[in-house]
Coordinates of C-alpha atoms in Angstrom, one line a residue:
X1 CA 22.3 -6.7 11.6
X2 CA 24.6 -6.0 8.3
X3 CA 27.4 -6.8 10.2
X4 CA 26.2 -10.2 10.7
X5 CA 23.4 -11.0 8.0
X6 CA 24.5 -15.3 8.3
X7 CA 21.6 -16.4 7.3
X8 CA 20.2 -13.9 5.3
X9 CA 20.3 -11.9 2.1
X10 CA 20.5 -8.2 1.6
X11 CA 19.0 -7.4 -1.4
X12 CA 19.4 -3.7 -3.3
X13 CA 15.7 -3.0 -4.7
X14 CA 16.2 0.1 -6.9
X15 CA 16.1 0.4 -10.6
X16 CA 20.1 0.1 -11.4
X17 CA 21.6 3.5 -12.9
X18 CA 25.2 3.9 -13.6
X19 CA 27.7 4.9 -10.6
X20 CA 24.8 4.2 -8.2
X21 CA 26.3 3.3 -4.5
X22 CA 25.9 0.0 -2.9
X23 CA 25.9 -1.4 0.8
X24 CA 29.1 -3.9 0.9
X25 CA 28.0 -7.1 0.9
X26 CA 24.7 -6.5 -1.1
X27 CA 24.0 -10.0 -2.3
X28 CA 21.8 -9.5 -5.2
X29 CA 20.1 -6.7 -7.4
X30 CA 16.4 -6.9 -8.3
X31 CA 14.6 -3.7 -8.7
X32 CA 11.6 -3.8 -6.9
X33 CA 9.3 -3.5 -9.7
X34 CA 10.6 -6.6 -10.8
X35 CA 10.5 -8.8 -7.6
X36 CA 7.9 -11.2 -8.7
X37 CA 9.6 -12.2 -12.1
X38 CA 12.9 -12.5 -10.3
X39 CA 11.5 -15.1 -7.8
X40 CA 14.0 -17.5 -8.8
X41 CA 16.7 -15.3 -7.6
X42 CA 14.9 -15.3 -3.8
X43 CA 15.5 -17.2 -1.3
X44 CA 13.1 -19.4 0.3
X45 CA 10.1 -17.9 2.3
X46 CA 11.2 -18.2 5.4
X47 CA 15.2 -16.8 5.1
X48 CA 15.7 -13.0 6.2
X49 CA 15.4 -10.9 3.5
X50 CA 16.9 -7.0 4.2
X51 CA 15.9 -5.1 1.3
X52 CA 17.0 -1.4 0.7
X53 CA 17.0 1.7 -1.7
X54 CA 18.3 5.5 -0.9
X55 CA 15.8 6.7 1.4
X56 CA 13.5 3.6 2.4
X57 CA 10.3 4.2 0.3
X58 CA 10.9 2.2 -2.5
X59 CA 12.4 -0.6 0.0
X60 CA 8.9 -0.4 1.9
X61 CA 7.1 -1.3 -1.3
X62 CA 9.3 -4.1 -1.8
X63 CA 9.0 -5.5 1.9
X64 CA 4.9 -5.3 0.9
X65 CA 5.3 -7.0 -2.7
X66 CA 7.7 -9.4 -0.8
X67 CA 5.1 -10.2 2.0
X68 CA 2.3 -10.8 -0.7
X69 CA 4.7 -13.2 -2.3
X70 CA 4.8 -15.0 0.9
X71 CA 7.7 -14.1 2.6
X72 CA 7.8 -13.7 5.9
X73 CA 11.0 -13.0 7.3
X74 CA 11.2 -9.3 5.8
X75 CA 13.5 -6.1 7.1
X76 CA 13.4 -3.0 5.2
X77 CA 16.6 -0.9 6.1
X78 CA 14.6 2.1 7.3
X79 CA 15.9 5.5 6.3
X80 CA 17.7 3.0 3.1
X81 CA 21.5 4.2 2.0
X82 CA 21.0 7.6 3.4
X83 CA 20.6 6.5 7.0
X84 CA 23.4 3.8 6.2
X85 CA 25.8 6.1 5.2
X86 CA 25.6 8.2 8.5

């Protein structure tokens, strides 16, 4: 699905520190604590959002926030940069 994310947006979700890792092609940064006053930055409701962090957990609680925001069209990266990586 990265490979070929036409039509969506892949979206890293942690709280930026220096040096941190990305996924190539990571279109935006918005830490996931901060989703709903960076709504502006989102796409609309129904595009694919893929969301992801290191391990997945903080990504899951983004995919939720995101889904109470009314978003539907959600993918967490399970197992996040970690499980990327490998």
């Amino acid at each position: 699905m990265l490979d070929n994310k036409e039509g969506s947006i892949l979206i890293d979700v942690r709280i930026p520190i220096p040096e941190q890792k990305h996924i190539p092609g990571t279109d935006k940064f918005i830490p996931f604590n901060a989703l709903k006053e960076n709504r502006d930055k989102l796409p609309c409701e129904d595009k694919k959002i893929i969301v992801y962090c290191l391990k997945g957990k903080t990504s899951a609680q983004a995919a939720k926030e995101l889904g109470k925001m009314g978003f539907t069209n959600i993918c967490n990266l399970d197992g996040g940069i970690a499980s990327w990586e490998k």
